[in-house]
Amino acid sequence: MTIPRRSLRAAGTLAAAAVVGLTGAVLTAGPAAAHTPTWDVTCTEVSLHLTAYNDKVTNKVTVTVDGKELLPAETFGKGLEKTIDLPEHDKALTVHLSVKAGDGDQYSKEDTKQAPVCEGKTPTPTPTPTPSETKPSEPSETPTTASPTPTDTPSETASSSAPAAATPSPSSPDLAETGSSSATPIIGGAAVAVLLAGGGIMWSVRKRRTAQH
């Protein structure tokens, strides 16, 4: 029994097509299965482990915390290993991961996790403002008491405060001179002369009266 050549050619064509189809499927499934966007979130940090990406295209990753960027859009190739510190917080944070694969949206990833509060850390209470106490203003300089400086000579004020001796008025009559005056010897001599003269006159008068009788 002979098989026609046309049948053999047709069978060969089908087999080749099947091989090509399987090879394409494997090649297509390979990159898709290779993209591995793994990440972890703790109370203090976010760890990114992006591996087996296509380095022939541009891939991007972004991390946000409560809607604010923690990691701005960063490009990477075949993979990215990165650890990012979280800000201090007293309540759980919402962390969102966004990975944009350059070889198709089917390889991109959007995921959200919660960052808990670290154990043993209590929220810091907000201090209540207290009215400030008004303190009396302190003197800027301490007053000093100047000690008097002793003087060897009496002050002019004390000497000027003594009562001044009264001086006779020019219109008043001359006062009698005291014995300490320089005219005292002359006055005494004149008095003696007057007394002697008076005594002589009295003696002469008595002698005349005696002669008349």
PDB file of C-alpha atoms in Angstrom:
ATOM      1  CA  MET A   1       0.000   0.000   0.000  1.00  0.00           C
ATOM      2  CA  THR A   2       1.404   3.321  -0.993  1.00  0.00           C
ATOM      3  CA  ILE A   3       0.567   6.645   0.593  1.00  0.00           C
ATOM      4  CA  PRO A   4       0.095   9.532  -1.756  1.00  0.00           C
ATOM      5  CA  ARG A   5       2.702  12.256  -1.605  1.00  0.00           C
ATOM      6  CA  ARG A   6       0.062  14.913  -1.139  1.00  0.00           C
ATOM      7  CA  SER A   7      -1.085  13.271   2.063  1.00  0.00           C
ATOM      8  CA  LEU A   8       2.452  13.163   3.400  1.00  0.00           C
ATOM      9  CA  ARG A   9       2.959  16.825   2.593  1.00  0.00           C
ATOM     10  CA  ALA A  10      -0.275  17.768   4.283  1.00  0.00           C
ATOM     11  CA  ALA A  11       0.611  15.820   7.394  1.00  0.00           C
ATOM     12  CA  GLY A  12       4.058  17.438   7.526  1.00  0.00           C
ATOM     13  CA  THR A  13       2.559  20.898   7.226  1.00  0.00           C
ATOM     14  CA  LEU A  14       0.154  20.256  10.076  1.00  0.00           C
ATOM     15  CA  ALA A  15       2.929  18.929  12.298  1.00  0.00           C
ATOM     16  CA  ALA A  16       5.107  21.953  11.619  1.00  0.00           C
ATOM     17  CA  ALA A  17       2.248  24.304  12.409  1.00  0.00           C
ATOM     18  CA  ALA A  18       1.623  22.472  15.655  1.00  0.00           C
ATOM     19  CA  VAL A  19       5.270  22.778  16.658  1.00  0.00           C
ATOM     20  CA  VAL A  20       5.359  26.491  15.897  1.00  0.00           C
ATOM     21  CA  GLY A  21       2.151  27.037  17.838  1.00  0.00           C
ATOM     22  CA  LEU A  22       3.431  25.231  20.875  1.00  0.00           C
ATOM     23  CA  THR A  23       6.727  27.092  20.746  1.00  0.00           C
ATOM     24  CA  GLY A  24       4.965  30.449  20.586  1.00  0.00           C
ATOM     25  CA  ALA A  25       2.720  29.548  23.449  1.00  0.00           C
ATOM     26  CA  VAL A  26       5.688  28.586  25.556  1.00  0.00           C
ATOM     27  CA  LEU A  27       7.555  31.728  24.644  1.00  0.00           C
ATOM     28  CA  THR A  28       4.504  33.839  25.393  1.00  0.00           C
ATOM     29  CA  ALA A  29       3.778  32.148  28.701  1.00  0.00           C
ATOM     30  CA  GLY A  30       7.414  32.359  29.791  1.00  0.00           C
ATOM     31  CA  PRO A  31       7.634  36.144  30.274  1.00  0.00           C
ATOM     32  CA  ALA A  32       4.136  36.301  31.687  1.00  0.00           C
ATOM     33  CA  ALA A  33       4.924  33.755  34.356  1.00  0.00           C
ATOM     34  CA  ALA A  34       8.336  35.309  35.028  1.00  0.00           C
ATOM     35  CA  HIS A  35       7.074  38.749  36.266  1.00  0.00           C
ATOM     36  CA  THR A  36       7.215  38.565  40.070  1.00  0.00           C
ATOM     37  CA  PRO A  37       6.140  41.727  41.945  1.00  0.00           C
ATOM     38  CA  THR A  38       6.640  40.765  45.603  1.00  0.00           C
ATOM     39  CA  TRP A  39       6.541  43.328  48.421  1.00  0.00           C
ATOM     40  CA  ASP A  40       6.252  43.412  52.226  1.00  0.00           C
ATOM     41  CA  VAL A  41       4.968  46.053  54.653  1.00  0.00           C
ATOM     42  CA  THR A  42       5.859  46.260  58.364  1.00  0.00           C
ATOM     43  CA  CYS A  43       5.215  48.940  60.967  1.00  0.00           C
ATOM     44  CA  THR A  44       8.445  50.715  60.026  1.00  0.00           C
ATOM     45  CA  GLU A  45       9.248  50.008  56.348  1.00  0.00           C
ATOM     46  CA  VAL A  46       8.197  48.868  52.893  1.00  0.00           C
ATOM     47  CA  SER A  47      10.333  46.257  51.077  1.00  0.00           C
ATOM     48  CA  LEU A  48      10.118  45.809  47.280  1.00  0.00           C
ATOM     49  CA  HIS A  49      11.241  42.610  45.517  1.00  0.00           C
ATOM     50  CA  LEU A  50      10.516  42.985  41.804  1.00  0.00           C
ATOM     51  CA  THR A  51      12.196  40.239  39.773  1.00  0.00           C
ATOM     52  CA  ALA A  52      12.178  38.599  36.309  1.00  0.00           C
ATOM     53  CA  TYR A  53      10.908  41.641  34.411  1.00  0.00           C
ATOM     54  CA  ASN A  54      11.674  42.410  30.775  1.00  0.00           C
ATOM     55  CA  ASP A  55      14.805  44.562  30.723  1.00  0.00           C
ATOM     56  CA  LYS A  56      14.212  45.495  27.075  1.00  0.00           C
ATOM     57  CA  VAL A  57      11.384  47.847  28.090  1.00  0.00           C
ATOM     58  CA  THR A  58      10.886  50.568  30.706  1.00  0.00           C
ATOM     59  CA  ASN A  59       9.127  49.457  33.888  1.00  0.00           C
ATOM     60  CA  LYS A  60       7.931  51.860  36.623  1.00  0.00           C
ATOM     61  CA  VAL A  61       7.026  51.471  40.277  1.00  0.00           C
ATOM     62  CA  THR A  62       5.355  53.945  42.691  1.00  0.00           C
ATOM     63  CA  VAL A  63       4.550  53.644  46.413  1.00  0.00           C
ATOM     64  CA  THR A  64       2.118  55.964  48.228  1.00  0.00           C
ATOM     65  CA  VAL A  65       1.103  56.242  51.900  1.00  0.00           C
ATOM     66  CA  ASP A  66      -2.378  57.600  52.634  1.00  0.00           C
ATOM     67  CA  GLY A  67      -2.393  59.153  49.173  1.00  0.00           C
ATOM     68  CA  LYS A  68       1.024  60.830  49.547  1.00  0.00           C
ATOM     69  CA  GLU A  69       4.056  59.689  47.574  1.00  0.00           C
ATOM     70  CA  LEU A  70       6.517  57.664  49.602  1.00  0.00           C
ATOM     71  CA  LEU A  71       8.441  56.544  46.518  1.00  0.00           C
ATOM     72  CA  PRO A  72       7.956  58.728  43.419  1.00  0.00           C
ATOM     73  CA  ALA A  73       7.740  56.943  40.063  1.00  0.00           C
ATOM     74  CA  GLU A  74      11.031  55.063  39.651  1.00  0.00           C
ATOM     75  CA  THR A  75      12.071  53.178  36.544  1.00  0.00           C
ATOM     76  CA  PHE A  76      13.759  49.777  36.607  1.00  0.00           C
ATOM     77  CA  GLY A  77      14.798  47.033  34.176  1.00  0.00           C
ATOM     78  CA  LYS A  78      14.993  43.348  34.966  1.00  0.00           C
ATOM     79  CA  GLY A  79      14.322  43.823  38.672  1.00  0.00           C
ATOM     80  CA  LEU A  80      14.359  46.132  41.704  1.00  0.00           C
ATOM     81  CA  GLU A  81      15.271  45.505  45.346  1.00  0.00           C
ATOM     82  CA  LYS A  82      14.488  48.488  47.595  1.00  0.00           C
ATOM     83  CA  THR A  83      13.589  49.222  51.232  1.00  0.00           C
ATOM     84  CA  ILE A  84      11.778  52.452  52.164  1.00  0.00           C
ATOM     85  CA  ASP A  85      11.309  53.749  55.727  1.00  0.00           C
ATOM     86  CA  LEU A  86       7.792  54.683  56.767  1.00  0.00           C
ATOM     87  CA  PRO A  87       7.101  57.933  58.663  1.00  0.00           C
ATOM     88  CA  GLU A  88       6.327  57.687  62.371  1.00  0.00           C
ATOM     89  CA  HIS A  89       2.628  57.061  62.939  1.00  0.00           C
ATOM     90  CA  ASP A  90       0.219  56.452  65.799  1.00  0.00           C
ATOM     91  CA  LYS A  91      -2.438  54.808  63.608  1.00  0.00           C
ATOM     92  CA  ALA A  92      -2.420  52.285  60.747  1.00  0.00           C
ATOM     93  CA  LEU A  93      -1.246  53.609  57.369  1.00  0.00           C
ATOM     94  CA  THR A  94      -2.623  52.620  53.964  1.00  0.00           C
ATOM     95  CA  VAL A  95       0.270  51.734  51.643  1.00  0.00           C
ATOM     96  CA  HIS A  96      -0.376  51.306  47.910  1.00  0.00           C
ATOM     97  CA  LEU A  97       1.954  49.689  45.352  1.00  0.00           C
ATOM     98  CA  SER A  98       1.702  50.456  41.649  1.00  0.00           C
ATOM     99  CA  VAL A  99       3.907  48.562  39.132  1.00  0.00           C
ATOM    100  CA  LYS A 100       3.624  49.464  35.440  1.00  0.00           C
ATOM    101  CA  ALA A 101       5.262  46.835  33.184  1.00  0.00           C
ATOM    102  CA  GLY A 102       6.533  48.187  29.866  1.00  0.00           C
ATOM    103  CA  ASP A 103       5.647  45.032  27.921  1.00  0.00           C
ATOM    104  CA  GLY A 104       1.919  45.051  28.657  1.00  0.00           C
ATOM    105  CA  ASP A 105      -0.685  46.028  31.220  1.00  0.00           C
ATOM    106  CA  GLN A 106      -1.345  42.342  31.890  1.00  0.00           C
ATOM    107  CA  TYR A 107       2.019  42.269  33.688  1.00  0.00           C
ATOM    108  CA  SER A 108       1.323  45.377  35.784  1.00  0.00           C
ATOM    109  CA  LYS A 109       0.266  45.203  39.435  1.00  0.00           C
ATOM    110  CA  GLU A 110      -1.866  47.328  41.773  1.00  0.00           C
ATOM    111  CA  ASP A 111      -1.935  46.287  45.437  1.00  0.00           C
ATOM    112  CA  THR A 112      -2.725  47.836  48.840  1.00  0.00           C
ATOM    113  CA  LYS A 113      -1.555  46.849  52.345  1.00  0.00           C
ATOM    114  CA  GLN A 114      -1.785  48.252  55.878  1.00  0.00           C
ATOM    115  CA  ALA A 115       1.201  49.356  57.942  1.00  0.00           C
ATOM    116  CA  PRO A 116       0.290  48.732  61.600  1.00  0.00           C
ATOM    117  CA  VAL A 117       1.430  50.731  64.607  1.00  0.00           C
ATOM    118  CA  CYS A 118       4.580  49.279  66.162  1.00  0.00           C
ATOM    119  CA  GLU A 119       3.951  47.369  69.390  1.00  0.00           C
ATOM    120  CA  GLY A 120       4.846  49.142  72.589  1.00  0.00           C
ATOM    121  CA  LYS A 121       4.496  52.547  71.039  1.00  0.00           C
ATOM    122  CA  THR A 122       1.653  54.618  72.407  1.00  0.00           C
ATOM    123  CA  PRO A 123       0.336  57.691  70.683  1.00  0.00           C
ATOM    124  CA  THR A 124       1.961  60.893  71.866  1.00  0.00           C
ATOM    125  CA  PRO A 125      -0.715  63.029  73.564  1.00  0.00           C
ATOM    126  CA  THR A 126      -1.067  66.551  72.334  1.00  0.00           C
ATOM    127  CA  PRO A 127       0.006  68.905  75.139  1.00  0.00           C
ATOM    128  CA  THR A 128      -2.711  71.213  76.396  1.00  0.00           C
ATOM    129  CA  PRO A 129      -1.567  74.827  76.452  1.00  0.00           C
ATOM    130  CA  THR A 130      -1.530  76.280  79.954  1.00  0.00           C
ATOM    131  CA  PRO A 131      -1.873  79.980  80.705  1.00  0.00           C
ATOM    132  CA  SER A 132       1.495  81.494  81.205  1.00  0.00           C
ATOM    133  CA  GLU A 133       2.176  82.985  84.600  1.00  0.00           C
ATOM    134  CA  THR A 134       3.229  86.594  84.640  1.00  0.00           C
ATOM    135  CA  LYS A 135       6.364  86.896  86.667  1.00  0.00           C
ATOM    136  CA  PRO A 136       7.305  90.237  88.216  1.00  0.00           C
ATOM    137  CA  SER A 137      10.015  91.908  86.317  1.00  0.00           C
ATOM    138  CA  GLU A 138      13.316  91.706  88.072  1.00  0.00           C
ATOM    139  CA  PRO A 139      15.372  94.873  88.467  1.00  0.00           C
ATOM    140  CA  SER A 140      18.034  95.013  85.848  1.00  0.00           C
ATOM    141  CA  GLU A 141      20.614  96.372  88.277  1.00  0.00           C
ATOM    142  CA  THR A 142      21.014  95.892  92.022  1.00  0.00           C
ATOM    143  CA  PRO A 143      21.048  99.293  93.752  1.00  0.00           C
ATOM    144  CA  THR A 144      24.280  99.907  95.595  1.00  0.00           C
ATOM    145  CA  THR A 145      24.619 102.044  98.715  1.00  0.00           C
ATOM    146  CA  ALA A 146      27.573 104.342  98.468  1.00  0.00           C
ATOM    147  CA  SER A 147      29.485 104.476 101.740  1.00  0.00           C
ATOM    148  CA  PRO A 148      30.419 108.005 102.901  1.00  0.00           C
ATOM    149  CA  THR A 149      34.060 108.868 102.499  1.00  0.00           C
ATOM    150  CA  PRO A 150      35.560 110.153 105.766  1.00  0.00           C
ATOM    151  CA  THR A 151      37.264 113.536 105.517  1.00  0.00           C
ATOM    152  CA  ASP A 152      40.108 114.824 107.699  1.00  0.00           C
ATOM    153  CA  THR A 153      38.879 118.433 107.687  1.00  0.00           C
ATOM    154  CA  PRO A 154      35.446 119.645 108.827  1.00  0.00           C
ATOM    155  CA  SER A 155      33.076 120.214 105.945  1.00  0.00           C
ATOM    156  CA  GLU A 156      32.310 123.698 104.760  1.00  0.00           C
ATOM    157  CA  THR A 157      28.620 123.093 105.310  1.00  0.00           C
ATOM    158  CA  ALA A 158      29.112 122.539 109.037  1.00  0.00           C
ATOM    159  CA  SER A 159      31.240 125.645 109.392  1.00  0.00           C
ATOM    160  CA  SER A 160      28.858 127.771 107.380  1.00  0.00           C
ATOM    161  CA  SER A 161      25.888 126.620 109.484  1.00  0.00           C
ATOM    162  CA  ALA A 162      27.362 128.120 112.719  1.00  0.00           C
ATOM    163  CA  PRO A 163      25.631 131.422 113.750  1.00  0.00           C
ATOM    164  CA  ALA A 164      27.588 134.422 112.621  1.00  0.00           C
ATOM    165  CA  ALA A 165      28.587 137.027 115.211  1.00  0.00           C
ATOM    166  CA  ALA A 166      26.310 140.046 115.204  1.00  0.00           C
ATOM    167  CA  THR A 167      27.945 143.199 113.887  1.00  0.00           C
ATOM    168  CA  PRO A 168      26.893 146.616 115.203  1.00  0.00           C
ATOM    169  CA  SER A 169      24.895 148.771 112.884  1.00  0.00           C
ATOM    170  CA  PRO A 170      26.622 151.940 111.668  1.00  0.00           C
ATOM    171  CA  SER A 171      23.724 154.050 113.002  1.00  0.00           C
ATOM    172  CA  SER A 172      23.864 152.686 116.559  1.00  0.00           C
ATOM    173  CA  PRO A 173      25.835 154.621 119.296  1.00  0.00           C
ATOM    174  CA  ASP A 174      29.382 153.600 120.032  1.00  0.00           C
ATOM    175  CA  LEU A 175      29.626 150.937 122.640  1.00  0.00           C
ATOM    176  CA  ALA A 176      31.872 151.317 125.655  1.00  0.00           C
ATOM    177  CA  GLU A 177      35.252 149.915 125.082  1.00  0.00           C
ATOM    178  CA  THR A 178      36.338 147.079 127.269  1.00  0.00           C
ATOM    179  CA  GLY A 179      39.479 146.893 129.269  1.00  0.00           C
ATOM    180  CA  SER A 180      41.153 145.048 126.536  1.00  0.00           C
ATOM    181  CA  SER A 181      41.051 148.195 124.333  1.00  0.00           C
ATOM    182  CA  SER A 182      44.296 149.920 123.461  1.00  0.00           C
ATOM    183  CA  ALA A 183      42.972 153.271 124.893  1.00  0.00           C
ATOM    184  CA  THR A 184      42.586 151.903 128.418  1.00  0.00           C
ATOM    185  CA  PRO A 185      46.001 153.191 129.753  1.00  0.00           C
ATOM    186  CA  ILE A 186      45.303 156.706 128.497  1.00  0.00           C
ATOM    187  CA  ILE A 187      41.855 156.815 130.092  1.00  0.00           C
ATOM    188  CA  GLY A 188      43.262 155.509 133.365  1.00  0.00           C
ATOM    189  CA  GLY A 189      45.981 158.183 133.401  1.00  0.00           C
ATOM    190  CA  ALA A 190      43.446 160.931 132.731  1.00  0.00           C
ATOM    191  CA  ALA A 191      41.277 159.727 135.589  1.00  0.00           C
ATOM    192  CA  VAL A 192      44.239 159.797 137.969  1.00  0.00           C
ATOM    193  CA  ALA A 193      45.061 163.339 136.862  1.00  0.00           C
ATOM    194  CA  VAL A 194      41.467 164.414 137.393  1.00  0.00           C
ATOM    195  CA  LEU A 195      41.444 162.931 140.863  1.00  0.00           C
ATOM    196  CA  LEU A 196      44.713 164.650 141.788  1.00  0.00           C
ATOM    197  CA  ALA A 197      43.484 167.937 140.434  1.00  0.00           C
ATOM    198  CA  GLY A 198      40.235 167.605 142.339  1.00  0.00           C
ATOM    199  CA  GLY A 199      42.120 166.756 145.510  1.00  0.00           C
ATOM    200  CA  GLY A 200      44.327 169.829 145.064  1.00  0.00           C
ATOM    201  CA  ILE A 201      41.327 172.061 144.532  1.00  0.00           C
ATOM    202  CA  MET A 202      39.616 170.716 147.632  1.00  0.00           C
ATOM    203  CA  TRP A 203      42.778 171.249 149.702  1.00  0.00           C
ATOM    204  CA  SER A 204      43.100 174.843 148.485  1.00  0.00           C
ATOM    205  CA  VAL A 205      39.450 175.602 149.316  1.00  0.00           C
ATOM    206  CA  ARG A 206      39.789 174.198 152.795  1.00  0.00           C
ATOM    207  CA  LYS A 207      42.971 176.126 153.426  1.00  0.00           C
ATOM    208  CA  ARG A 208      41.326 179.417 152.452  1.00  0.00           C
ATOM    209  CA  ARG A 209      38.358 178.760 154.678  1.00  0.00           C
ATOM    210  CA  THR A 210      40.693 178.019 157.592  1.00  0.00           C
ATOM    211  CA  ALA A 211      42.595 181.296 157.017  1.00  0.00           C
ATOM    212  CA  GLN A 212      39.419 183.393 156.967  1.00  0.00           C
ATOM    213  CA  HIS A 213      38.276 182.174 160.291  1.00  0.00           C
TER     214      HIS A 213
END
